[in-house]
XYZ file of C-alpha atoms in Angstrom:
768
model
C -262.929 40.756 -20.202
C -260.397 38.513 -18.573
C -261.691 39.114 -15.096
C -264.819 37.383 -16.199
C -264.585 33.631 -16.322
C -265.873 33.536 -19.830
C -262.984 35.292 -21.483
C -261.280 32.043 -22.219
C -264.235 30.970 -24.234
C -265.226 29.072 -21.198
C -262.211 26.999 -21.880
C -259.378 27.356 -19.416
C -256.617 24.844 -20.006
C -254.712 22.529 -17.721
C -253.707 23.550 -14.226
C -252.065 26.740 -15.359
C -254.778 27.948 -17.708
C -257.938 26.384 -16.366
C -257.745 28.161 -13.081
C -257.214 31.372 -15.016
C -259.922 33.698 -16.050
C -262.518 32.135 -13.843
C -261.437 33.953 -10.708
C -263.044 37.356 -11.150
C -266.622 36.180 -11.529
C -266.991 34.333 -8.316
C -265.743 37.058 -6.038
C -268.822 39.170 -6.680
C -270.574 40.450 -3.563
C -273.825 42.197 -2.799
C -272.190 45.503 -1.918
C -269.279 45.550 -4.359
C -266.998 47.294 -1.873
C -263.225 46.929 -1.832
C -261.895 44.383 0.598
C -259.223 41.868 1.407
C -259.671 38.319 0.093
C -260.459 36.828 3.467
C -263.083 39.288 4.622
C -266.790 38.750 4.224
C -269.114 40.898 2.201
C -269.966 43.016 5.214
C -266.469 43.313 6.587
C -265.150 45.991 4.299
C -265.719 49.614 3.533
C -267.840 51.167 0.891
C -270.688 51.462 3.340
C -270.356 48.132 5.103
C -271.568 47.732 8.653
C -269.278 45.127 10.215
C -268.464 45.583 13.885
C -265.218 43.832 14.730
C -263.878 42.679 18.069
C -261.499 45.636 18.316
C -261.831 48.952 20.093
C -264.942 49.866 18.090
C -266.979 46.792 18.983
C -269.016 48.710 21.506
C -270.490 50.907 18.781
C -271.917 47.902 16.964
C -274.651 47.374 19.523
C -275.113 50.901 20.786
C -278.859 50.864 20.009
C -279.930 48.923 23.010
C -276.648 47.286 24.054
C -277.175 45.072 27.083
C -280.938 45.698 27.016
C -281.168 44.369 23.480
C -279.345 41.173 24.428
C -281.628 40.739 27.455
C -284.719 41.227 25.322
C -283.453 38.579 22.934
C -282.843 36.126 25.774
C -286.320 36.670 27.175
C -287.953 36.257 23.783
C -285.829 33.190 23.046
C -287.262 31.491 26.150
C -290.772 31.957 24.786
C -289.843 31.050 21.209
C -288.459 27.688 22.306
C -291.628 27.061 24.350
C -294.313 28.584 22.115
C -297.277 26.845 23.762
C -296.216 27.384 27.391
C -297.584 29.937 29.849
C -295.002 31.273 32.326
C -295.420 33.074 35.615
C -292.955 35.807 36.447
C -291.255 33.540 38.997
C -290.879 30.759 36.409
C -289.314 33.194 33.938
C -286.752 34.342 36.527
C -285.899 30.731 37.353
C -285.577 29.660 33.713
C -283.267 32.596 32.946
C -281.194 32.055 36.105
C -281.975 35.520 37.456
C -281.365 35.723 41.214
C -280.682 39.378 42.055
C -282.924 42.423 42.251
C -281.209 44.233 39.372
C -281.670 41.215 37.097
C -285.346 40.883 38.000
C -285.925 44.554 37.254
C -284.212 44.222 33.870
C -286.298 41.156 32.936
C -289.490 42.903 34.045
C -288.614 45.894 31.880
C -287.974 43.598 28.928
C -291.279 41.787 29.419
C -293.077 45.122 29.495
C -291.301 46.199 26.288
C -292.139 42.907 24.567
C -295.750 43.297 25.654
C -295.845 46.789 24.158
C -294.356 45.392 20.930
C -297.077 42.758 20.798
C -294.622 39.887 21.058
C -295.753 38.727 24.508
C -299.350 38.374 25.720
C -300.307 38.632 29.430
C -303.382 36.991 30.956
C -303.925 36.775 34.745
C -300.224 37.257 35.497
C -299.197 34.570 33.024
C -297.016 35.374 30.063
C -297.224 33.600 26.718
C -295.788 34.082 23.233
C -297.919 35.863 20.665
C -297.772 33.292 17.864
C -298.669 35.938 15.293
C -295.072 37.088 14.978
C -292.836 37.352 11.968
C -290.974 34.115 11.222
C -288.684 33.982 8.217
C -286.640 31.231 6.587
C -283.174 31.965 5.257
C -279.509 31.020 4.975
C -276.909 31.860 7.604
C -274.112 34.136 6.408
C -271.502 34.404 9.193
C -270.118 37.942 9.253
C -267.661 37.188 12.072
C -267.553 35.098 15.251
C -269.950 37.482 16.998
C -272.939 37.552 14.706
C -274.369 36.354 11.419
C -276.811 37.655 8.853
C -279.817 35.692 7.699
C -280.320 36.087 3.963
C -283.951 35.473 3.066
C -286.176 36.088 0.080
C -288.912 37.055 2.557
C -287.153 40.251 3.621
C -285.520 43.042 1.665
C -282.818 43.571 4.305
C -280.802 40.800 5.917
C -281.566 40.043 9.569
C -278.710 40.113 12.045
C -278.477 37.376 14.685
C -275.935 37.520 17.481
C -274.138 34.297 18.335
C -275.985 33.797 21.633
C -279.161 33.470 19.565
C -277.805 31.389 16.662
C -278.664 28.101 18.384
C -275.426 26.563 16.991
C -276.360 27.366 13.387
C -273.357 27.584 11.071
C -272.521 29.370 7.843
C -274.790 28.185 5.035
C -277.375 26.477 7.245
C -281.051 26.912 6.412
C -282.860 28.229 9.477
C -286.119 29.617 10.797
C -285.694 32.969 12.496
C -288.025 34.978 14.653
C -287.555 38.644 13.826
C -287.274 40.877 16.873
C -288.885 44.305 17.140
C -286.866 46.818 15.126
C -285.736 49.994 16.798
C -286.252 53.134 14.765
C -283.413 53.407 12.293
C -281.919 50.128 13.499
C -281.125 46.919 11.641
C -283.570 44.054 11.947
C -282.405 41.423 14.416
C -283.659 37.991 15.301
C -283.153 34.634 16.962
C -282.825 31.231 15.356
C -285.734 29.074 16.498
C -285.130 26.037 14.281
C -282.376 24.651 12.064
C -284.051 23.163 9.005
C -280.984 21.987 7.093
C -277.322 21.839 7.952
C -274.974 22.499 5.062
C -272.261 20.443 6.722
C -271.601 18.487 9.882
C -267.855 18.083 9.294
C -265.319 20.814 9.988
C -261.581 21.221 9.482
C -259.395 22.456 12.302
C -256.390 21.968 14.553
C -256.767 19.565 17.455
C -255.545 20.597 20.879
C -255.124 17.593 23.177
C -255.364 17.219 26.920
C -254.858 13.899 28.747
C -257.979 12.009 27.664
C -259.771 14.385 25.340
C -259.254 17.209 22.887
C -260.827 20.266 21.326
C -260.816 20.993 17.606
C -260.366 24.681 16.872
C -261.995 25.223 13.448
C -260.039 26.859 10.629
C -263.168 28.847 9.825
C -262.416 31.867 11.987
C -265.967 33.161 11.971
C -267.204 30.069 13.794
C -268.046 30.780 17.416
C -267.444 27.398 19.063
C -264.851 24.629 19.275
C -265.714 20.920 19.102
C -265.122 18.613 22.044
C -263.624 15.215 21.143
C -263.545 12.398 23.695
C -260.765 9.828 23.975
C -262.589 7.308 21.778
C -263.080 9.844 19.011
C -259.464 10.979 18.602
C -258.675 8.422 15.862
C -254.937 8.614 16.472
C -254.672 12.382 16.107
C -251.682 14.074 17.727
C -251.622 17.482 19.327
C -251.397 20.179 16.643
C -252.614 17.981 13.786
C -254.941 19.282 11.106
C -258.040 17.057 11.275
C -261.533 16.631 9.896
C -264.052 16.293 12.712
C -267.657 15.142 12.399
C -270.110 16.639 14.864
C -272.058 13.788 16.476
C -273.986 15.605 19.197
C -275.330 19.137 19.446
C -275.827 20.705 22.912
C -279.341 21.150 24.215
C -278.297 24.227 26.197
C -276.291 27.296 25.225
C -272.741 27.706 26.454
C -271.644 24.139 25.823
C -269.484 22.711 23.041
C -270.745 20.329 20.363
C -269.259 16.834 20.571
C -267.506 15.237 17.624
C -265.166 12.535 16.441
C -262.108 12.811 14.205
C -262.791 11.160 10.843
C -259.541 12.021 9.050
C -256.094 13.072 10.220
C -254.206 15.213 7.707
C -250.933 15.535 9.615
C -249.110 18.339 11.445
C -250.512 21.797 10.750
C -248.269 23.759 8.388
C -247.119 20.800 6.317
C -247.950 21.057 2.622
C -250.020 17.886 2.240
C -251.870 18.491 5.492
C -252.818 22.022 4.494
C -253.895 21.222 0.931
C -255.927 18.232 2.103
C -257.508 20.360 4.802
C -258.502 22.951 2.178
C -260.077 20.165 0.134
C -262.014 18.981 3.186
C -262.938 22.539 4.188
C -264.735 23.003 0.869
C -266.089 19.475 0.689
C -263.919 18.425 -2.261
C -263.600 14.669 -2.808
C -260.233 13.015 -2.185
C -260.765 10.155 -4.616
C -263.391 8.583 -6.863
C -265.578 5.821 -5.426
C -264.376 2.385 -6.495
C -267.572 1.766 -8.480
C -266.936 4.913 -10.543
C -263.365 3.881 -11.325
C -264.503 0.381 -12.256
C -267.161 1.690 -14.634
C -264.606 4.012 -16.252
C -262.125 1.171 -16.726
C -264.790 -1.022 -18.311
C -265.372 1.379 -21.245
C -263.836 0.146 -24.485
C -261.182 2.287 -26.145
C -261.964 0.872 -29.580
C -263.571 3.147 -32.170
C -265.624 0.922 -34.445
C -266.171 1.367 -38.171
C -269.890 1.612 -37.453
C -269.312 4.580 -35.113
C -267.025 6.337 -37.600
C -269.636 5.865 -40.328
C -272.130 7.904 -38.265
C -269.765 10.867 -38.067
C -268.265 13.515 -40.294
C -264.670 12.558 -40.998
C -261.917 15.140 -40.284
C -259.032 12.677 -39.963
C -257.376 13.926 -43.144
C -257.718 17.634 -42.267
C -254.833 19.462 -40.570
C -255.661 19.445 -36.860
C -253.747 20.350 -33.688
C -254.187 21.248 -30.043
C -252.691 24.229 -28.173
C -252.475 23.858 -24.383
C -250.277 24.655 -21.386
C -247.024 22.702 -21.315
C -248.142 20.728 -18.242
C -251.684 19.938 -19.463
C -252.803 16.314 -19.647
C -256.435 16.621 -20.689
C -256.856 18.131 -24.147
C -260.547 18.830 -24.616
C -260.394 21.004 -27.741
C -258.575 21.012 -31.078
C -258.607 23.255 -34.141
C -258.651 22.103 -37.758
C -258.048 24.332 -40.772
C -258.260 23.859 -44.525
C -258.618 26.254 -47.461
C -261.785 26.003 -49.538
C -261.979 26.344 -53.308
C -263.583 29.768 -52.977
C -260.586 31.057 -51.027
C -262.279 31.041 -47.623
C -261.150 28.949 -44.675
C -262.992 26.068 -43.042
C -262.120 26.117 -39.350
C -263.293 23.329 -37.094
C -263.562 23.648 -33.335
C -263.453 20.029 -32.201
C -264.466 19.226 -28.633
C -263.990 15.924 -26.794
C -267.169 13.865 -27.153
C -267.522 13.121 -23.447
C -271.221 12.277 -23.634
C -270.454 9.436 -26.041
C -268.696 7.721 -23.145
C -270.615 9.115 -20.159
C -274.247 8.216 -20.717
C -277.382 9.051 -18.668
C -278.242 6.963 -15.589
C -274.712 5.562 -15.247
C -272.592 5.831 -12.111
C -270.142 8.006 -14.051
C -272.928 10.384 -15.001
C -274.128 10.731 -11.405
C -270.591 11.400 -10.168
C -269.952 13.975 -12.905
C -273.161 15.803 -11.998
C -272.350 15.665 -8.294
C -268.893 17.195 -8.813
C -270.100 19.483 -11.629
C -266.621 20.897 -12.250
C -262.942 20.136 -11.933
C -261.126 22.132 -9.266
C -257.620 23.506 -9.849
C -255.638 23.984 -6.652
C -252.092 25.321 -6.727
C -250.489 21.889 -6.874
C -253.160 19.496 -8.104
C -256.400 19.002 -9.961
C -259.530 17.545 -8.396
C -261.078 16.243 -11.637
C -264.729 15.918 -12.555
C -264.056 12.676 -14.442
C -261.707 9.771 -13.664
C -258.284 9.836 -15.285
C -259.253 7.001 -17.625
C -261.620 9.465 -19.317
C -260.077 12.908 -18.692
C -256.527 12.013 -19.672
C -257.259 8.959 -21.789
C -260.423 8.161 -23.755
C -261.676 11.734 -24.109
C -258.372 13.610 -24.283
C -257.536 14.704 -27.842
C -254.002 13.366 -27.749
C -251.793 13.670 -30.847
C -251.505 10.868 -33.405
C -254.671 9.156 -32.178
C -258.148 8.918 -33.682
C -260.619 10.602 -31.354
C -264.381 11.082 -31.225
C -265.422 14.721 -31.085
C -268.438 17.023 -31.146
C -267.671 19.892 -33.494
C -268.634 23.380 -34.556
C -267.351 24.002 -38.082
C -267.239 27.485 -39.609
C -266.516 28.962 -43.023
C -264.702 32.260 -42.505
C -262.718 34.638 -44.650
C -259.493 36.286 -43.515
C -261.451 39.260 -42.151
C -263.418 37.006 -39.799
C -266.655 37.238 -41.774
C -268.789 34.139 -41.170
C -270.397 32.504 -44.205
C -271.706 29.207 -42.855
C -271.730 26.972 -39.789
C -272.248 23.279 -39.082
C -272.665 21.339 -35.838
C -272.403 17.621 -35.304
C -270.414 14.609 -34.199
C -267.058 14.002 -35.863
C -263.900 11.919 -35.775
C -260.467 13.615 -35.850
C -256.766 12.820 -35.862
C -254.584 15.436 -34.172
C -251.347 15.971 -36.055
C -249.560 17.937 -33.350
C -249.777 18.895 -29.701
C -248.550 22.471 -29.182
C -247.683 24.094 -25.885
C -248.665 27.771 -25.796
C -245.010 28.750 -25.901
C -244.445 26.738 -29.089
C -247.474 28.250 -30.799
C -246.383 31.739 -29.717
C -242.945 31.143 -31.225
C -244.560 30.415 -34.595
C -246.628 33.584 -34.331
C -243.592 35.707 -33.533
C -241.097 34.133 -35.981
C -243.341 32.716 -38.705
C -241.154 29.616 -38.670
C -241.643 25.980 -37.653
C -244.155 23.254 -38.455
C -247.725 24.479 -38.979
C -246.535 28.105 -38.699
C -248.644 29.149 -41.697
C -251.828 27.602 -40.277
C -251.285 29.082 -36.829
C -250.695 32.557 -38.239
C -253.818 32.366 -40.421
C -255.830 31.373 -37.354
C -254.219 34.154 -35.327
C -255.064 36.755 -37.968
C -258.719 35.696 -38.067
C -258.867 35.546 -34.263
C -257.727 39.154 -34.025
C -260.477 40.222 -36.420
C -263.060 38.335 -34.330
C -261.754 40.016 -31.186
C -261.939 43.484 -32.759
C -265.563 42.852 -33.714
C -266.416 41.759 -30.171
C -264.990 44.916 -28.661
C -266.718 47.043 -31.296
C -269.993 45.396 -30.259
C -269.417 46.248 -26.588
C -267.375 43.425 -25.049
C -265.322 44.334 -21.982
C -261.552 44.079 -22.388
C -260.317 43.730 -18.812
C -257.164 41.702 -18.210
C -257.011 40.805 -14.508
C -253.833 39.517 -12.957
C -253.394 35.802 -12.397
C -250.643 34.660 -10.051
C -248.884 31.315 -10.427
C -246.406 29.476 -8.231
C -243.189 27.614 -8.877
C -243.162 24.834 -6.256
C -240.349 22.530 -5.219
C -240.779 18.762 -4.818
C -242.208 19.262 -1.331
C -244.758 21.827 -2.444
C -242.868 24.801 -1.029
C -243.290 27.944 -3.160
C -239.954 29.010 -4.628
C -241.311 32.107 -6.318
C -244.538 33.756 -7.449
C -245.018 35.105 -10.921
C -247.781 36.817 -12.856
C -249.020 34.748 -15.759
C -248.566 36.434 -19.110
C -251.220 36.079 -21.780
C -250.008 36.323 -25.336
C -251.525 35.926 -28.801
C -251.438 32.113 -28.647
C -253.773 32.184 -25.630
C -256.060 34.739 -27.231
C -256.170 32.799 -30.509
C -257.650 29.778 -28.732
C -260.017 31.920 -26.683
C -261.558 33.595 -29.713
C -262.443 30.330 -31.450
C -263.830 28.859 -28.230
C -265.944 31.990 -27.771
C -267.170 31.696 -31.352
C -268.189 28.058 -30.873
C -269.944 28.727 -27.543
C -271.807 31.695 -28.980
C -272.904 29.981 -32.181
C -274.095 26.818 -30.433
C -276.293 28.948 -28.153
C -277.671 30.987 -31.071
C -278.323 27.857 -33.130
C -280.492 26.268 -30.445
C -282.247 29.520 -29.546
C -283.164 30.204 -33.180
C -284.801 26.801 -33.503
C -287.769 28.265 -31.666
C -290.541 30.360 -33.093
C -292.043 33.439 -31.473
C -291.545 33.272 -27.738
C -291.110 29.500 -27.667
C -287.511 28.402 -27.709
C -286.123 24.957 -26.947
C -284.652 24.384 -23.501
C -280.930 25.116 -23.477
C -278.204 25.601 -20.878
C -276.913 29.169 -21.219
C -274.081 31.018 -19.576
C -275.606 34.334 -18.548
C -274.101 37.529 -17.186
C -276.207 40.541 -16.272
C -275.365 44.222 -16.710
C -273.686 46.116 -13.843
C -275.798 47.207 -10.907
C -276.429 50.988 -11.275
C -275.762 51.706 -7.589
C -272.520 49.721 -7.583
C -271.475 51.431 -10.786
C -272.081 54.865 -9.273
C -269.994 53.875 -6.244
C -267.244 52.613 -8.511
C -267.209 55.832 -10.526
C -266.330 57.631 -7.273
C -263.425 55.224 -6.781
C -262.168 55.835 -10.296
C -262.442 59.613 -9.924
C -260.064 59.519 -6.955
C -257.424 58.117 -9.301
C -258.104 60.725 -11.959
C -260.179 58.446 -14.199
C -263.644 59.306 -15.405
C -266.260 56.549 -15.577
C -269.700 57.902 -16.443
C -272.296 55.542 -14.919
C -274.939 57.020 -17.219
C -272.883 56.614 -20.395
C -272.131 53.622 -22.593
C -270.938 51.303 -19.841
C -268.915 48.984 -22.061
C -267.099 51.897 -23.683
C -266.499 53.579 -20.327
C -265.000 50.427 -18.797
C -262.892 49.704 -21.863
C -261.494 53.222 -21.759
C -260.617 52.655 -18.113
C -258.879 49.364 -18.975
C -256.826 51.097 -21.632
C -255.891 54.051 -19.419
C -254.846 51.913 -16.431
C -252.830 49.347 -18.386
C -249.404 48.842 -16.822
C -250.089 51.196 -13.898
C -249.950 50.159 -10.207
C -253.679 50.692 -9.739
C -254.655 48.562 -12.763
C -255.345 45.352 -10.896
C -257.187 46.973 -7.988
C -259.415 49.165 -10.156
C -260.249 46.449 -12.664
C -261.101 43.980 -9.911
C -263.425 46.554 -8.381
C -265.024 47.216 -11.765
C -265.680 43.492 -12.145
C -267.449 43.477 -8.776
C -269.977 46.017 -10.032
C -271.209 43.388 -12.449
C -273.667 40.620 -11.852
C -272.288 37.187 -11.151
C -272.168 34.960 -14.216
C -274.216 31.789 -13.832
C -275.783 28.892 -15.678
C -279.440 29.218 -16.565
C -282.105 27.991 -18.954
C -283.146 31.619 -19.423
C -281.535 33.208 -22.540
C -280.642 36.431 -20.745
C -277.447 37.205 -22.626
C -273.876 37.845 -21.556
C -273.017 41.469 -20.821
C -269.267 41.033 -20.454
C -268.897 39.345 -23.826
C -271.615 41.433 -25.499
C -273.379 38.279 -26.731
C -277.165 38.032 -26.849
C -276.858 34.262 -26.401
C -273.964 32.317 -24.999
C -273.400 28.771 -23.769
C -270.573 26.608 -22.474
C -269.850 23.900 -25.031
C -266.066 23.688 -25.257
C -264.909 22.066 -21.976
C -266.969 18.946 -21.217
C -264.005 17.131 -19.638
C -264.022 19.623 -16.785
C -267.544 21.125 -16.671
C -270.905 19.410 -16.384
C -272.879 22.270 -18.055
C -270.923 21.601 -21.256
C -272.055 17.978 -21.117
C -275.655 19.179 -20.808
C -275.163 21.496 -23.800
C -273.791 18.590 -25.875
C -276.763 16.371 -25.046
C -279.313 19.074 -25.769
C -277.704 20.066 -29.054
C -277.579 16.468 -30.270
C -281.177 15.920 -29.163
C -282.328 18.851 -31.272
C -280.117 17.871 -34.225
C -281.920 14.528 -34.114
C -285.262 16.332 -34.366
C -286.266 15.918 -30.720
C -288.801 18.185 -28.985
C -287.896 20.709 -26.307
C -286.906 19.017 -23.054
C -288.199 19.604 -19.521
C -287.008 23.042 -18.497
C -287.327 22.711 -14.710
C -285.057 19.665 -14.626
C -282.287 21.514 -16.451
C -282.762 24.685 -14.416
C -282.178 22.704 -11.213
C -279.001 21.248 -12.741
C -277.896 24.751 -13.759
C -278.342 26.012 -10.209
C -276.330 23.094 -8.821
C -273.570 23.699 -11.369
C -273.374 27.394 -10.456
C -273.097 26.522 -6.763
C -270.360 23.969 -7.392
C -268.497 26.477 -9.555
C -268.486 28.964 -6.680
C -267.250 26.293 -4.297
C -264.425 25.458 -6.705
C -263.435 29.124 -7.042
C -263.431 29.584 -3.259
C -261.224 26.503 -2.804
C -258.843 27.687 -5.513
C -258.556 31.101 -3.852
C -257.932 29.473 -0.466
C -255.084 27.385 -1.863
C -253.563 30.438 -3.556
C -253.838 32.482 -0.362
C -252.204 29.698 1.647
C -249.234 29.499 -0.718
C -248.895 33.273 -0.746
C -248.719 33.295 3.052
C -246.247 30.396 3.027
C -244.063 32.260 0.540
C -244.165 35.476 2.579
C -243.019 33.662 5.739
C -239.493 33.798 4.302
C -239.709 37.543 3.599
C -240.293 38.844 7.152
C -238.420 42.111 7.562
C -238.425 42.833 3.825
C -239.937 46.053 2.501
C -242.157 46.253 -0.582
C -244.070 48.818 -2.572
C -247.797 48.209 -2.573
C -251.184 49.731 -3.166
C -253.998 50.090 -0.627
C -256.555 47.566 -1.865
C -259.114 47.808 0.924
C -259.909 49.886 3.993
C -261.775 48.583 7.036
C -262.502 49.497 10.610
C -259.632 47.419 11.900
C -256.962 47.904 9.255
C -255.987 48.590 5.657
C -255.288 45.893 3.092
C -252.228 46.365 0.892
C -251.512 44.448 -2.310
C -247.767 44.105 -2.872
C -246.893 45.180 -6.419
C -244.073 42.693 -6.933
C -245.941 39.452 -6.200
C -249.618 40.444 -5.771
C -249.742 39.063 -2.216
C -252.192 40.930 0.004
C -251.647 41.666 3.677
C -253.034 43.922 6.364
C -251.677 46.941 8.180
C -253.618 46.918 11.421
C -254.858 50.246 12.755
C -253.433 49.316 16.151
C -249.943 49.344 14.584
C -250.332 52.972 13.441
C -249.001 54.542 16.629
C -248.749 58.144 15.439
C -252.462 58.707 16.037
C -255.854 57.099 16.617
C -257.264 56.346 13.147
C -260.942 56.106 12.265
C -262.699 54.784 9.205
C -264.345 57.231 6.808
C -266.387 54.595 5.000
C -268.097 56.968 2.582
C -264.763 58.120 1.185
C -262.894 54.783 1.439
C -260.164 56.046 3.723
C -258.946 56.244 7.310
C -258.236 59.556 9.054
C -256.058 60.340 12.075
C -258.168 61.925 14.798
C -255.529 64.507 15.793
C -253.087 64.861 12.904
C -255.780 64.452 10.216
C -253.446 62.206 8.206
C -255.400 60.439 5.483
C -254.698 56.996 4.019
C -257.039 56.210 1.129
C -257.962 53.298 -1.013
C -255.537 53.241 -3.952
C -252.666 55.050 -2.227
C -249.202 53.769 -3.061
C -247.309 52.819 0.092
C -244.105 51.213 1.335
C -244.724 48.363 3.796
C -242.634 45.919 5.792
C -243.609 42.277 6.305
C -244.137 41.674 10.038
C -245.571 38.144 10.161
C -247.281 35.456 8.101
C -249.776 33.175 9.854
C -250.375 29.904 7.997
C -253.260 28.843 10.241
C -255.199 32.039 9.631
C -253.831 32.502 6.087
C -253.045 36.117 6.892
C -250.069 38.412 6.296
C -249.388 41.249 8.733
C -247.666 44.361 7.392
C -246.315 47.543 8.917
C -246.668 50.879 7.149
C -243.264 52.445 6.499
C -244.360 55.471 4.458
C -246.939 56.714 2.004
C -245.447 57.166 -1.465
C -248.384 58.565 -3.428
C -251.852 59.624 -2.334
C -255.139 59.911 -4.182
């Protein structure tokens, strides 16, 4: 299941491979509906309820409209002064109401709030009923007009319009007072307190006047700009991409926060400025602290005889690495030797990072903080300093290296006879690029061709067994860029996965699975030692039912009540090589739960493993370091460790993984838009990949770039969204454009600031 991050055995290699099969997992949403990359989980069809700023905005607040906003403003006055009694005159004055119509509206709202029990009246004085529903939750900005508050205290999210957000931003933890709910309406509220801000720095473009400027945030759902005084400009020029820190929040609505520029990236649109701004947007570090670098440099590169004596020696066994041609950190190697009984001993040797990065060190704290390496289109933001990732820990050829290994005895049919786990020392005989290994598979010639083909044969048997046991076989598309020296994309290509890639994946999967099983089986009854697992739940039944409707429109049958793995694998096989393959498989992936790290042994649906861990990539993932430490602790006879401590670290690692995936997607989207700037006027075949109230998303077949055909550009009729059937319909001509239709589009514009591509519909080629 390549769309799932775990298909590479949790491995992912170098810039080209490591960013690979991780992408599908993190794009999971609550509703699972089709959408464009840049839209939020409520901004697409499939039953979503977004109300955009276009011609349909008025329908978004039809249940109460102006009255609802007035009621919120009145209640907000009381919520911010919970212990104050107000006379009617004081309420008018506080709200700035001066005319008769306004006074009548406020009086009506007070009467309604009194009926709802939100306001108490005593001798013509109004006060807040403190026995109201207050919830705590995270802000999820749907657009620049309102947000949703996601809380464990309520089943449904609570909508808050921007005038009641109190300057809360996406991801902030807030207290919200829930307003009375109209019959059949969505719960709404007002933010009464901001408990925790996720960030106080924002990326944007600065617009300068004579002695001051405003930073317009890149985050288009934000509803305010930031004022920057002359002293806070820090040398920024008009039109520069900057990082601005908010230093003062307004005490009244309608004003702009004040900030100061902390970093100037350069003119908007330039490669370095844009990539650095993406890094800042997602809070990625630009460099390692000096103390971290110093500690890394102080580690000895000598492997002592005493250390070797503690380890199982594989230096005389044939060993090699297989990685992308541009990889620098080699965190896994394979060894192979024939046993006297005719079976094969295959070692999966993983860089022994925890030998060098020990608890309570500065390096350890930095590795935990970063939790993962991030692979942008043109660079890596590593978890560990180069001294470790590309030097001490990297399994470079013709060097003795310390490793942590999983060693298996297998026959040529992939039957497992024995396993061993422990610390080792290796000597890699050869560094293969994937292309070189593939050449040996295809021709049977070249150094180590026999060993590689034996490994490939066993890997195929292991893969067949996985699929027979219910693993999902999706192969989602991964786009790569060829950049010039200035970072400009010369062309986009779809990465091809061949047997050499799959060979490595199968042995990484085997090691990850067997490490998890080994630790789990150390327990007795219901007591199992604490372990860091990679878990992946089964598809959500409702999402699966929705997806089966999608598939049916293309002529594919997916029975949500059948054997789900078999149904999805049949779909993968039937769609292979067809235009709708990528769209349908991505949607199928979204029906599934999001993979995460956990101390709970809940299993991995996509891989069909009862127990699964991440053990094979400690250079780039902190959870693998945790797995190494726990495994060694138990091999040494140690008792089960504190579960809560590791669960907290798992949660942090999952959050950092999502951040990394979002940053990677942003960098890919930026380069796609930059590439398409030179194609304006060109026509391409594409497939409708999402339908919304304001336009249809189209994925171009040739390069997998996604753009939007805006409804306002369809001038043959007035089109409306039919959300239940994932299509738009012309009001007069009844023309239908559906999700999955094949179309011909023309590139109209490409906006680097918004990272959007505008398309014009030329004709519909094939409908569903």
